[in-house]
PDB file of C-alpha atoms and ligand atoms in Angstrom:
ATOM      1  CA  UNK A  20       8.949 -15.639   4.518  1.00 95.00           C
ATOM      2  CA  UNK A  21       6.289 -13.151   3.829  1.00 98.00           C
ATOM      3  CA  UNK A  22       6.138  -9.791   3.515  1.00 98.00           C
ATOM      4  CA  UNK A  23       2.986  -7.686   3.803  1.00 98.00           C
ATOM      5  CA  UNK A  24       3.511  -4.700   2.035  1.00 98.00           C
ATOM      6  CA  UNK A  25       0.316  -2.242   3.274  1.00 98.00           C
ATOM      7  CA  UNK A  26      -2.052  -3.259   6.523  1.00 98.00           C
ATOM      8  CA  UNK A  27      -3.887  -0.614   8.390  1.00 98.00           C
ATOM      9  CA  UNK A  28      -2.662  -2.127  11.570  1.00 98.00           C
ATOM     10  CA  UNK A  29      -3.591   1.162  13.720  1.00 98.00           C
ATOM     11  CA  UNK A  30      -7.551   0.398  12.726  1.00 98.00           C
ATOM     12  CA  UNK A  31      -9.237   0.486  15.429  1.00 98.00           C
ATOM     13  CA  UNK A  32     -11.058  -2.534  14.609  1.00 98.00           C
ATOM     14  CA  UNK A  33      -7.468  -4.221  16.034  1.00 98.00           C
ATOM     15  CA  UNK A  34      -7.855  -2.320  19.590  1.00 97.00           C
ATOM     16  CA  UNK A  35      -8.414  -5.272  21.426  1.00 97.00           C
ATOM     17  CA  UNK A  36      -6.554  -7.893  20.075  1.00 98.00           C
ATOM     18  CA  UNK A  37      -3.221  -6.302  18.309  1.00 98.00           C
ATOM     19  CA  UNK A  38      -1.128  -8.274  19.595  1.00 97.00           C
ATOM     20  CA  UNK A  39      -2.936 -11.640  18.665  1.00 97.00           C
ATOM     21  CA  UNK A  40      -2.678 -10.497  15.398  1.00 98.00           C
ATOM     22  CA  UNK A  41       0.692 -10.021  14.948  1.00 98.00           C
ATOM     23  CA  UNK A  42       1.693 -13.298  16.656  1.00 98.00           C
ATOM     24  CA  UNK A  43      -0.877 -14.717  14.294  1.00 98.00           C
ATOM     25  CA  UNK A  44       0.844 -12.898  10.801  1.00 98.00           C
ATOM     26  CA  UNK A  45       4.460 -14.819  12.547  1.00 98.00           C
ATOM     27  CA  UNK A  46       2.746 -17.951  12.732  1.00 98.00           C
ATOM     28  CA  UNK A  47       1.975 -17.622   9.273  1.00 98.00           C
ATOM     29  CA  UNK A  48       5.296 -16.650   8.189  1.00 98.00           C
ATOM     30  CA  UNK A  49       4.731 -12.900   7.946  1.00 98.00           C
ATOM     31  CA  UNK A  50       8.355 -10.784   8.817  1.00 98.00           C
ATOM     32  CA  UNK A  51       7.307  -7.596   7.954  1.00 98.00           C
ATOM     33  CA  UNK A  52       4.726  -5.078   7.573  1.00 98.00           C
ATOM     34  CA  UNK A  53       4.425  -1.762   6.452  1.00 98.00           C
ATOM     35  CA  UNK A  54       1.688  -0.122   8.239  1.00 98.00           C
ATOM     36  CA  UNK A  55       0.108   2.264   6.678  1.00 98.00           C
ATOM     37  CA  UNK A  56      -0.191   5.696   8.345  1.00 98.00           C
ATOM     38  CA  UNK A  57      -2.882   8.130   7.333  1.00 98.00           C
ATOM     39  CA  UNK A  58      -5.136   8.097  10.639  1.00 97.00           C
ATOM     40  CA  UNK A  59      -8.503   8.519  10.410  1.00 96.00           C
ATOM     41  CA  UNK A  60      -7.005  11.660   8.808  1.00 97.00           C
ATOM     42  CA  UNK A  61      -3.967  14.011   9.372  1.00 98.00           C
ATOM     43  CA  UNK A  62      -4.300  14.550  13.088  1.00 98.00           C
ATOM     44  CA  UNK A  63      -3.783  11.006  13.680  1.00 98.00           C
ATOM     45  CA  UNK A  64      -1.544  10.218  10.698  1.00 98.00           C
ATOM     46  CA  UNK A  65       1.212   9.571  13.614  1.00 98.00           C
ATOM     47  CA  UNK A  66      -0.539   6.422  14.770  1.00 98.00           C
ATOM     48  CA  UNK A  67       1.693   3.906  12.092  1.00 98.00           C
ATOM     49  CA  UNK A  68       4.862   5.209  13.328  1.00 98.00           C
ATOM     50  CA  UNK A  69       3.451   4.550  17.335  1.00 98.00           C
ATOM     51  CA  UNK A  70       2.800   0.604  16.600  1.00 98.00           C
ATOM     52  CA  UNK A  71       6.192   0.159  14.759  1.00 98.00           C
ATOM     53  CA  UNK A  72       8.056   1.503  17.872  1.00 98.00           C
ATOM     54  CA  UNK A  73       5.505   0.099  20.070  1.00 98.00           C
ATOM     55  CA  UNK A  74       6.247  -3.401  18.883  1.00 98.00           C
ATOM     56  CA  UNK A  75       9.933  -2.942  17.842  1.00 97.00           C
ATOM     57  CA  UNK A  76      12.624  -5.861  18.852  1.00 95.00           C
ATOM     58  CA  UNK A  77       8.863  -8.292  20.640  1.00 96.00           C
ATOM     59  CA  UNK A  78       9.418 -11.949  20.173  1.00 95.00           C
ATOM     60  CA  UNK A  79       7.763 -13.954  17.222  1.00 95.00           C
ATOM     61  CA  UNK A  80       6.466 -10.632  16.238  1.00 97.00           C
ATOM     62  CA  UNK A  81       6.582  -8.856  12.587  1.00 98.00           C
ATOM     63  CA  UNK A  82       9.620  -6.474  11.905  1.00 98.00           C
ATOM     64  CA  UNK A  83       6.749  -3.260  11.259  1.00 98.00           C
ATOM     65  CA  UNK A  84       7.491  -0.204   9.449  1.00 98.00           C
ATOM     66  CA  UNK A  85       5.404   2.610   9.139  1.00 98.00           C
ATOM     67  CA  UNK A  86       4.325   5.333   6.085  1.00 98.00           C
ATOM     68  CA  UNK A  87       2.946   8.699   6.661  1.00 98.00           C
ATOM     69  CA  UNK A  88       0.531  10.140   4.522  1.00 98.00           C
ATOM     70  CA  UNK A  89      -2.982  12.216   3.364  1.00 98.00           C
ATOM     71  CA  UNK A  90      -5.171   9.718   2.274  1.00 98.00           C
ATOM     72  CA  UNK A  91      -7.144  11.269  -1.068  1.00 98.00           C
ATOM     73  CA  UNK A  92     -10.653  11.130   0.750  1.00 98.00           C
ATOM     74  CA  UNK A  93      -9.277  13.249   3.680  1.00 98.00           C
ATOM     75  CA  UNK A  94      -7.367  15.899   0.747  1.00 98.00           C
ATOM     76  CA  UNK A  95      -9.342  18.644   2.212  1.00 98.00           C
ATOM     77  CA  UNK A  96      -7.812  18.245   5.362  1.00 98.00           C
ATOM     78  CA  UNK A  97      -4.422  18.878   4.067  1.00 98.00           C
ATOM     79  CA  UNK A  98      -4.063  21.815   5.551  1.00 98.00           C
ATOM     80  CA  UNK A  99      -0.311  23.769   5.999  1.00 98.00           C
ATOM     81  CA  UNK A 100      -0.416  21.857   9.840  1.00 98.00           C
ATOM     82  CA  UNK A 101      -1.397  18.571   8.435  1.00 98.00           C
ATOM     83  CA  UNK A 102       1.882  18.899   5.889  1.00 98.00           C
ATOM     84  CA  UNK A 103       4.136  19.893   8.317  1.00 98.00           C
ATOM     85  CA  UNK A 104       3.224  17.276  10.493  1.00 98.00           C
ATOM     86  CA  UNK A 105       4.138  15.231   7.387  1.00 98.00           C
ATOM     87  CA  UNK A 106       7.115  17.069   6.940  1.00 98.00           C
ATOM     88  CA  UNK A 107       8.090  15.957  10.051  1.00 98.00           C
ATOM     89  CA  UNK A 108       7.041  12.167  10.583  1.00 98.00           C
ATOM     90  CA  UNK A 109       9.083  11.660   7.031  1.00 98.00           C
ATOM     91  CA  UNK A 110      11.840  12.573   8.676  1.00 98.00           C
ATOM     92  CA  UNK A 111      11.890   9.401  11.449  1.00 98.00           C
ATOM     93  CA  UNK A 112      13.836   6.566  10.442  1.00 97.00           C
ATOM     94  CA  UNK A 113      10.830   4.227  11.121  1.00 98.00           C
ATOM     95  CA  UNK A 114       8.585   6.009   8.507  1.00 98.00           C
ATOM     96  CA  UNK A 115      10.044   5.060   5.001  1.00 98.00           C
ATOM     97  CA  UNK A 116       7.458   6.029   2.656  1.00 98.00           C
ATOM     98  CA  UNK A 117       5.157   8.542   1.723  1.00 98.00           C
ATOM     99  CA  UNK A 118       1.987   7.072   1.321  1.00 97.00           C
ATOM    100  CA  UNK A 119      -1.024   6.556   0.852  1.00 98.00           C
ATOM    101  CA  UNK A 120      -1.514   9.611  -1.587  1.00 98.00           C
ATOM    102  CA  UNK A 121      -3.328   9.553  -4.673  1.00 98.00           C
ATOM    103  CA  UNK A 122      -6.681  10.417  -6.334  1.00 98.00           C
ATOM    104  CA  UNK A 123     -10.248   8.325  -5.081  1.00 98.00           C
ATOM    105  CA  UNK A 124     -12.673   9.245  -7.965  1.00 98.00           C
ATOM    106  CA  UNK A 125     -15.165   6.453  -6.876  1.00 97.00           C
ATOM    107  CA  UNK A 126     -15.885   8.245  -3.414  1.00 97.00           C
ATOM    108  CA  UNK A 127     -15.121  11.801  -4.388  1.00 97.00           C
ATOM    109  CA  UNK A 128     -15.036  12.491  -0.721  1.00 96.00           C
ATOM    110  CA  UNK A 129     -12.953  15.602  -1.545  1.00 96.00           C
ATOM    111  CA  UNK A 130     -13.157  17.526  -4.488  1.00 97.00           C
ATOM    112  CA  UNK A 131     -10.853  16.165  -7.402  1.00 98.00           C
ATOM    113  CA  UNK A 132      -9.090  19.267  -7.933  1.00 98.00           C
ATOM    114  CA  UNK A 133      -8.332  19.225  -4.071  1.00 98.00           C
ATOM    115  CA  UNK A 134      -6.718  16.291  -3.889  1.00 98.00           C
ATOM    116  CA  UNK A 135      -4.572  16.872  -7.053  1.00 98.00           C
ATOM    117  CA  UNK A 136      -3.378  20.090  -4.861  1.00 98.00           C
ATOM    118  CA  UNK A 137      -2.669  17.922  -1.925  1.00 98.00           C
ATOM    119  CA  UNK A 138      -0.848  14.740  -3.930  1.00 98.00           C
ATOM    120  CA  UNK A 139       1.270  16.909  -5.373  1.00 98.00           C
ATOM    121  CA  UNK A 140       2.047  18.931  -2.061  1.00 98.00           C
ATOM    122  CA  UNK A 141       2.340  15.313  -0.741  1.00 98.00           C
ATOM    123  CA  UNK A 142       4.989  14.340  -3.471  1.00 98.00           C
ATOM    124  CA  UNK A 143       6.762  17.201  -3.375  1.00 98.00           C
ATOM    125  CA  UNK A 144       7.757  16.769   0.560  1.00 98.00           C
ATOM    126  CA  UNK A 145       8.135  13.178  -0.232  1.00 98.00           C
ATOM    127  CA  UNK A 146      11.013  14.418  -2.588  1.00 98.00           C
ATOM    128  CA  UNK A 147      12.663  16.420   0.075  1.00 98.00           C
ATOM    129  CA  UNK A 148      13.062  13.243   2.064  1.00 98.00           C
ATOM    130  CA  UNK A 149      14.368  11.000  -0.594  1.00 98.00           C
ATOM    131  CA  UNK A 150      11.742   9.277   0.477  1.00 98.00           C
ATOM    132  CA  UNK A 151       8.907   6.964  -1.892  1.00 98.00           C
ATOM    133  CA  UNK A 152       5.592   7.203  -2.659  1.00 98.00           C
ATOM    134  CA  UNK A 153       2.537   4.675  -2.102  1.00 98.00           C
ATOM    135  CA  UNK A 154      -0.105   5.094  -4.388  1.00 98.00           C
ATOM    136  CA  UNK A 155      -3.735   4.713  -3.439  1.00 98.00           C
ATOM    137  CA  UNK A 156      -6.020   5.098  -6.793  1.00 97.00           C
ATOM    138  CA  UNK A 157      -9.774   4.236  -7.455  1.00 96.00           C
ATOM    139  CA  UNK A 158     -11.897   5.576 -10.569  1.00 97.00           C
ATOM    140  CA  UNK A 159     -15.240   6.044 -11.273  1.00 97.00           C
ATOM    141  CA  UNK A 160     -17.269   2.980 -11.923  1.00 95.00           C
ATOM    142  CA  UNK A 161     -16.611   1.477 -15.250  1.00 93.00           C
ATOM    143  CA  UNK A 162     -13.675   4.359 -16.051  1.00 95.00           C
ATOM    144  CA  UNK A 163      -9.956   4.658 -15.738  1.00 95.00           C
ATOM    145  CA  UNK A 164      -9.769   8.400 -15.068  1.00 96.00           C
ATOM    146  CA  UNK A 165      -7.969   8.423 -11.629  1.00 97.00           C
ATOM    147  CA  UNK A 166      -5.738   6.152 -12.784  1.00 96.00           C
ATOM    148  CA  UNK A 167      -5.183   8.273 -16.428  1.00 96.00           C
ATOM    149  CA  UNK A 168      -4.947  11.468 -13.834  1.00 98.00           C
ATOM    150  CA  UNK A 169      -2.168   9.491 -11.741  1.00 98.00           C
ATOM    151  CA  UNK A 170      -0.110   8.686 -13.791  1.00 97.00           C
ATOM    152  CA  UNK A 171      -0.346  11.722 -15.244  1.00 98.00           C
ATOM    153  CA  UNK A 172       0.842  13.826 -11.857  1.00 98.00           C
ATOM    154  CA  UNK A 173       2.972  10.846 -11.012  1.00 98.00           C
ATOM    155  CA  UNK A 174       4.837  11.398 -14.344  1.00 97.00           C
ATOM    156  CA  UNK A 175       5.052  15.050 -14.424  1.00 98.00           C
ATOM    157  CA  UNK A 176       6.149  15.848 -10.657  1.00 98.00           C
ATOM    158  CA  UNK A 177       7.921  12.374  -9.664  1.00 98.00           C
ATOM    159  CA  UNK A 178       9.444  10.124 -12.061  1.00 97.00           C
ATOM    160  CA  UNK A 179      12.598  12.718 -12.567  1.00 97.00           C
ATOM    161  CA  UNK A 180      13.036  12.065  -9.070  1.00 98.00           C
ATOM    162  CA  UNK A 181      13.968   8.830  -9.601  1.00 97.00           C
ATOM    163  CA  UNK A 182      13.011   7.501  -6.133  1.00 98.00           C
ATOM    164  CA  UNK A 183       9.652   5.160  -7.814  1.00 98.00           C
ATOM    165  CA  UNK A 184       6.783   4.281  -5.289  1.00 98.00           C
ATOM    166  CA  UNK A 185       3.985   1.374  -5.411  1.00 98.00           C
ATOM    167  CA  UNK A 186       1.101   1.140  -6.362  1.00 98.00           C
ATOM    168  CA  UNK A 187      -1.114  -0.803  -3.650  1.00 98.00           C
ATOM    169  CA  UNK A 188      -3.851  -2.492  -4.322  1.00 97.00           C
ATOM    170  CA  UNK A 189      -3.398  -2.860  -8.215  1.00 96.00           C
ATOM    171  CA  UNK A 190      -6.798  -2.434 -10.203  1.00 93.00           C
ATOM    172  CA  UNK A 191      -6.068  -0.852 -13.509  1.00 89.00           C
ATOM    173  CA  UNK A 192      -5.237  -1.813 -17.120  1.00 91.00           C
ATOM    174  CA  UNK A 193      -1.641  -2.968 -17.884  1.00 95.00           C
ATOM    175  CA  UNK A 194      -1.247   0.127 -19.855  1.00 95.00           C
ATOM    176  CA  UNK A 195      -1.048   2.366 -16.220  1.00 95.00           C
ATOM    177  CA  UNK A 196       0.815  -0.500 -14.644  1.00 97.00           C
ATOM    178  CA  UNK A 197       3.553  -0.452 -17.768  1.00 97.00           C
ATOM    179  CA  UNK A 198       3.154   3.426 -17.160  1.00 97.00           C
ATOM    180  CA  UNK A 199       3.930   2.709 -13.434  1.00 97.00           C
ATOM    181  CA  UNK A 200       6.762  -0.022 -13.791  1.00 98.00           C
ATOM    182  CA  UNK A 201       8.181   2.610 -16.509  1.00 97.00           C
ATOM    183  CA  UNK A 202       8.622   5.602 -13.536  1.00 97.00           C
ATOM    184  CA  UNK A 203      10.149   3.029 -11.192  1.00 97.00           C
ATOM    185  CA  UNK A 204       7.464   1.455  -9.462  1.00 98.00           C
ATOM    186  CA  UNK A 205       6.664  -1.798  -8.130  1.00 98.00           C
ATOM    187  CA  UNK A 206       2.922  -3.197  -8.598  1.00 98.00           C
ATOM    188  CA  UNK A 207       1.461  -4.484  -5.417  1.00 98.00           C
ATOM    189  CA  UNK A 208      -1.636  -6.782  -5.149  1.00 98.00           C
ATOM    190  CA  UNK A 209      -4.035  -7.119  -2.437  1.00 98.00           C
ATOM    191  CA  UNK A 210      -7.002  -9.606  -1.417  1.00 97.00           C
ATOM    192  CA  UNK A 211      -8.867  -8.749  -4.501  1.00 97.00           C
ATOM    193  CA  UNK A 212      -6.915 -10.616  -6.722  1.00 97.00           C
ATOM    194  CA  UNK A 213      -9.051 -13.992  -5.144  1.00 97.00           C
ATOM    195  CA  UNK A 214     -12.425 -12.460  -5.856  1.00 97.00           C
ATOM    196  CA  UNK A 215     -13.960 -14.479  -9.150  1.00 96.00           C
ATOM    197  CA  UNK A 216     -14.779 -11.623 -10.782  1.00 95.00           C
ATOM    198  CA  UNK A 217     -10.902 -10.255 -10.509  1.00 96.00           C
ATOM    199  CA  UNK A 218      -9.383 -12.190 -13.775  1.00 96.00           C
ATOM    200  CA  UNK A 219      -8.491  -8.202 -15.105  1.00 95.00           C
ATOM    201  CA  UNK A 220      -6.262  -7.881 -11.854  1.00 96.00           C
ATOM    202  CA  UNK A 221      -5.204 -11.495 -12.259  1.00 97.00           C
ATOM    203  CA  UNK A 222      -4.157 -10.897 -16.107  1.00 97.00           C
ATOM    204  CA  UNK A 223      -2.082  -7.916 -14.956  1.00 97.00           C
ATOM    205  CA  UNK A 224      -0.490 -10.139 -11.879  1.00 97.00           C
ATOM    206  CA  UNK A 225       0.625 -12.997 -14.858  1.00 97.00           C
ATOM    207  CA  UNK A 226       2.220 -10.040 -16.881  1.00 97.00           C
ATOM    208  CA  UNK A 227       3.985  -7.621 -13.976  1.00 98.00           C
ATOM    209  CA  UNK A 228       8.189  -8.627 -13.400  1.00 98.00           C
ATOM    210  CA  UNK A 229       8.118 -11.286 -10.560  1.00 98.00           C
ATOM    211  CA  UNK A 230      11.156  -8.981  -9.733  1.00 98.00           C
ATOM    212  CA  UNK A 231       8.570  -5.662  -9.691  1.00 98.00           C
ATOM    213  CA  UNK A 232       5.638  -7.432  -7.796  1.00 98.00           C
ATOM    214  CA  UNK A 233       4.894  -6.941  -3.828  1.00 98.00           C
ATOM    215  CA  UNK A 234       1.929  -8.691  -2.607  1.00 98.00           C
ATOM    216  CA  UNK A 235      -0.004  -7.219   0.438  1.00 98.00           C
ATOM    217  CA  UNK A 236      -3.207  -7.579   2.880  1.00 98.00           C
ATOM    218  CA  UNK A 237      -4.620  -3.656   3.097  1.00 98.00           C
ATOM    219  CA  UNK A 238      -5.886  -5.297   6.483  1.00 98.00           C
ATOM    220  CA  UNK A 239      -8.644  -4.681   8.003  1.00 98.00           C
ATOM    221  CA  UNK A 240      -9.977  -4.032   4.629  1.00 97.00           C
ATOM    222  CA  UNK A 241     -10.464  -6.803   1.271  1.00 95.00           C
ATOM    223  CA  UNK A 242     -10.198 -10.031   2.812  1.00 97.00           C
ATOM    224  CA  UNK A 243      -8.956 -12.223   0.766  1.00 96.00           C
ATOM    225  CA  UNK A 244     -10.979 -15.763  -0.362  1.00 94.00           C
ATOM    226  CA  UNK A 245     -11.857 -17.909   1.631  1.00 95.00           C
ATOM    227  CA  UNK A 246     -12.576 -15.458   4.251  1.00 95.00           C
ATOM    228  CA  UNK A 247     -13.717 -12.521   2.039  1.00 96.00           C
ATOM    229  CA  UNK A 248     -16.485 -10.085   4.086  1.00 95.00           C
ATOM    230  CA  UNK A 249     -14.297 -10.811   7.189  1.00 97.00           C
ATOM    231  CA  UNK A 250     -11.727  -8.708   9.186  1.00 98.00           C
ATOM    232  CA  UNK A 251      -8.689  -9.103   7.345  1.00 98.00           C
ATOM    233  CA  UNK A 252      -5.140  -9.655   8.435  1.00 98.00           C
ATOM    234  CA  UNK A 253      -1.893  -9.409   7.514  1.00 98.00           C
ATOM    235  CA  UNK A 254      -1.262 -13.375   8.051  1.00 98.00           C
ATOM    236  CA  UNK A 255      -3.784 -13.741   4.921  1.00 98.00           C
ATOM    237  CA  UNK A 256      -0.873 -12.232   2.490  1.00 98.00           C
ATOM    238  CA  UNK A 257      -0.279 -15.998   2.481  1.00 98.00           C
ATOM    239  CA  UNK A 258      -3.705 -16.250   0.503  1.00 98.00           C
ATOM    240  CA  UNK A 259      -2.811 -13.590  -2.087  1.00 98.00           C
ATOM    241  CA  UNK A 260       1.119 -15.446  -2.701  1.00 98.00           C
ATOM    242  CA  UNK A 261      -1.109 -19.081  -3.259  1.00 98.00           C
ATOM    243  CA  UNK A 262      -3.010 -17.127  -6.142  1.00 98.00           C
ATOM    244  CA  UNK A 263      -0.352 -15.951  -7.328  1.00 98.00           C
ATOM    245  CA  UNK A 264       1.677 -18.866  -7.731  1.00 98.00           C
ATOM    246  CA  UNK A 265      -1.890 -20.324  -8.998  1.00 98.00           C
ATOM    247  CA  UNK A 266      -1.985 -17.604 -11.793  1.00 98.00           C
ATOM    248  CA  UNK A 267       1.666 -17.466 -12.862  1.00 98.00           C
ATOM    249  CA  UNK A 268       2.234 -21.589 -11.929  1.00 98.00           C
ATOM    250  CA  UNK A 269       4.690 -21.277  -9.866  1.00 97.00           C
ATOM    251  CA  UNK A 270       5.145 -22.308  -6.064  1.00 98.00           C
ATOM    252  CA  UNK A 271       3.335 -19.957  -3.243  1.00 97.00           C
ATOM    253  CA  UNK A 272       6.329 -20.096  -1.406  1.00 98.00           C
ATOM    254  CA  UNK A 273       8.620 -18.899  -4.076  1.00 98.00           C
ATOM    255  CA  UNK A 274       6.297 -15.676  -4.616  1.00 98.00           C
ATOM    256  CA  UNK A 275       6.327 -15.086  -0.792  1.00 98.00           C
ATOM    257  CA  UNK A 276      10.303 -15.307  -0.849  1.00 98.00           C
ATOM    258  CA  UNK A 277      10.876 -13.090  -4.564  1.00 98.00           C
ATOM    259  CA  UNK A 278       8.096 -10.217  -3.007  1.00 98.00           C
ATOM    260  CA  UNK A 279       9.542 -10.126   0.380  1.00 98.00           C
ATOM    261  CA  UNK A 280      13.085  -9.535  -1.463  1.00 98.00           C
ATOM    262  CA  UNK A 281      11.168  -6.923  -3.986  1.00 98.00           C
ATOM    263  CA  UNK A 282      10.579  -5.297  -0.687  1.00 98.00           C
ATOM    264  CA  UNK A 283      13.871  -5.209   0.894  1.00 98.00           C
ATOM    265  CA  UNK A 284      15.514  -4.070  -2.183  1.00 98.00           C
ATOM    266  CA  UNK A 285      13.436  -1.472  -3.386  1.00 98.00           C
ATOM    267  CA  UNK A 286      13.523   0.135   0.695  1.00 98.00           C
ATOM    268  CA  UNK A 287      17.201  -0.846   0.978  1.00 95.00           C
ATOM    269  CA  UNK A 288      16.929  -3.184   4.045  1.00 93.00           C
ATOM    270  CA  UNK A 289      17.258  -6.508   4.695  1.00 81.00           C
TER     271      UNK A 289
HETATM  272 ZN1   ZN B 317      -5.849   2.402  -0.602  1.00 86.19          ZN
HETATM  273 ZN1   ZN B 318      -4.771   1.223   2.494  1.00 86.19          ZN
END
């Protein structure tokens, strides 16, 4: 059993064949997904919480679950509407996380002091819900300062809440993921962990609890090895539990089964 913790499945580059997909992710072994709900920005944030009803209770089909979020490049966007609208799609059942918020210092597509204003708005609604966090962080080339600035927020206006978050697509040093794992997060790796010049994210995959890990696709984006450059999918997870089980020696199928319980646990579902 696999779990894919954070897929983009409303992309539209899966308009014309969604459904393939998802019978392909059960063939594979996939039984849930967490799709990922920013839009192509707030006005169609709503989009993740459409697919998981849309394919709720279908045969050989992935359990999906949704998130609802401000991604960091559309921070400027986060307007009163766009955080009510928030406000609102945290309150579903369906949508069980926040997410993604953060800070993207490698695009800068809004200002940095904008989308401080806008995680924190972000968390701060998140906290009304009782509801996590998912963490999307990139820094500057060659620099750790989104991920010094995250953990920063992340530890001044969430970890008294108690209610911990992931971090998707895991790229820093182990000091922000002991930082992380400290404020009650779990440490989730993507596609990139295959790439040969990943050993950094490997190192931190060897050294992360097996009990704090998730492992995920971000599909349609970071295809995983052998099919990097492709569309990914979330039925390549399986290629980011084979590494690793390669990296920590230990069976593939025993890091599916351990991050799809992660998963379950830390949302409270089974
Ligand atoms: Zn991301
Ligand atoms: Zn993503």
């Amino acid at each position: 059993m696999l779990t894919d913790s954070h897929a983009h499945l409303d992309h539209e580059r899966y308009a014309g064949d969604r459904d393939a997909i998802l019978r392909n992710a059960w063939t594979a072994g996939v039984r849930t997904i967490l799709t990922i709900g920013i839009g192509d920005g707030p006005d169609t944030m709503h989009r993740a919480l459409d697919i998981s009803r849309q394919f709720a209770g279908r045969p050989n089909t992935p359990r999906i679950l949704a998130s609802a979020g401000v991604h960091p490049h559309e921070a400027s966007l986060a307007d009163e509407a766009a955080l009510a609208k928030l406000d609102g799609l945290l309150g579903e059942p369906e949508v069980i996380a926040a997410g993604e918020i953060g800070l993207d210092y490698y695009y800068d597509h809004s200002p940095r002091e904008v989308q401080k204003a806008a995680f924190v708005q972000q968390m701060e609604i998140a906290a009304r819900h009782r509801k996590p966090i998912i963490i999307h962080c990139r820094p500057s080339d060659d620099s750790t300062n989104a991920w010094d600035d995250t953990l920063a927020l992340i530890e001044e206006h969430w970890a008294a809440t108690g209610l911990g978050g992931i971090l998707h697509c895991f790229t820093g040093e182990w000091e922000h993921a002991q930082r992380a794992l400290d404020a009650g997060f779990l440490i989730s790796f993507a596609g990139n962990i295959t790439f040969p010049k990943a050993q950094p994210i490997r190192d931190a995959a060897a050294r992360v609890p097996l009990d704090r890990m998730l492992i995920e696709t971000d599909a349609p984006f970071l295809a995983p090895v052998p099919n990097r450059g492709k569309r990914n999918e979330p039925a390549w997870v399986a290629q980011v539990a084979e590494q690793i089980g390669t990296t920590r020696g230990m069976e593939s199928n025993a890091v599916a089964e351990q991050t799809s319980r992660n998963f379950e646990r830390f949302f409270n579902i089974r």
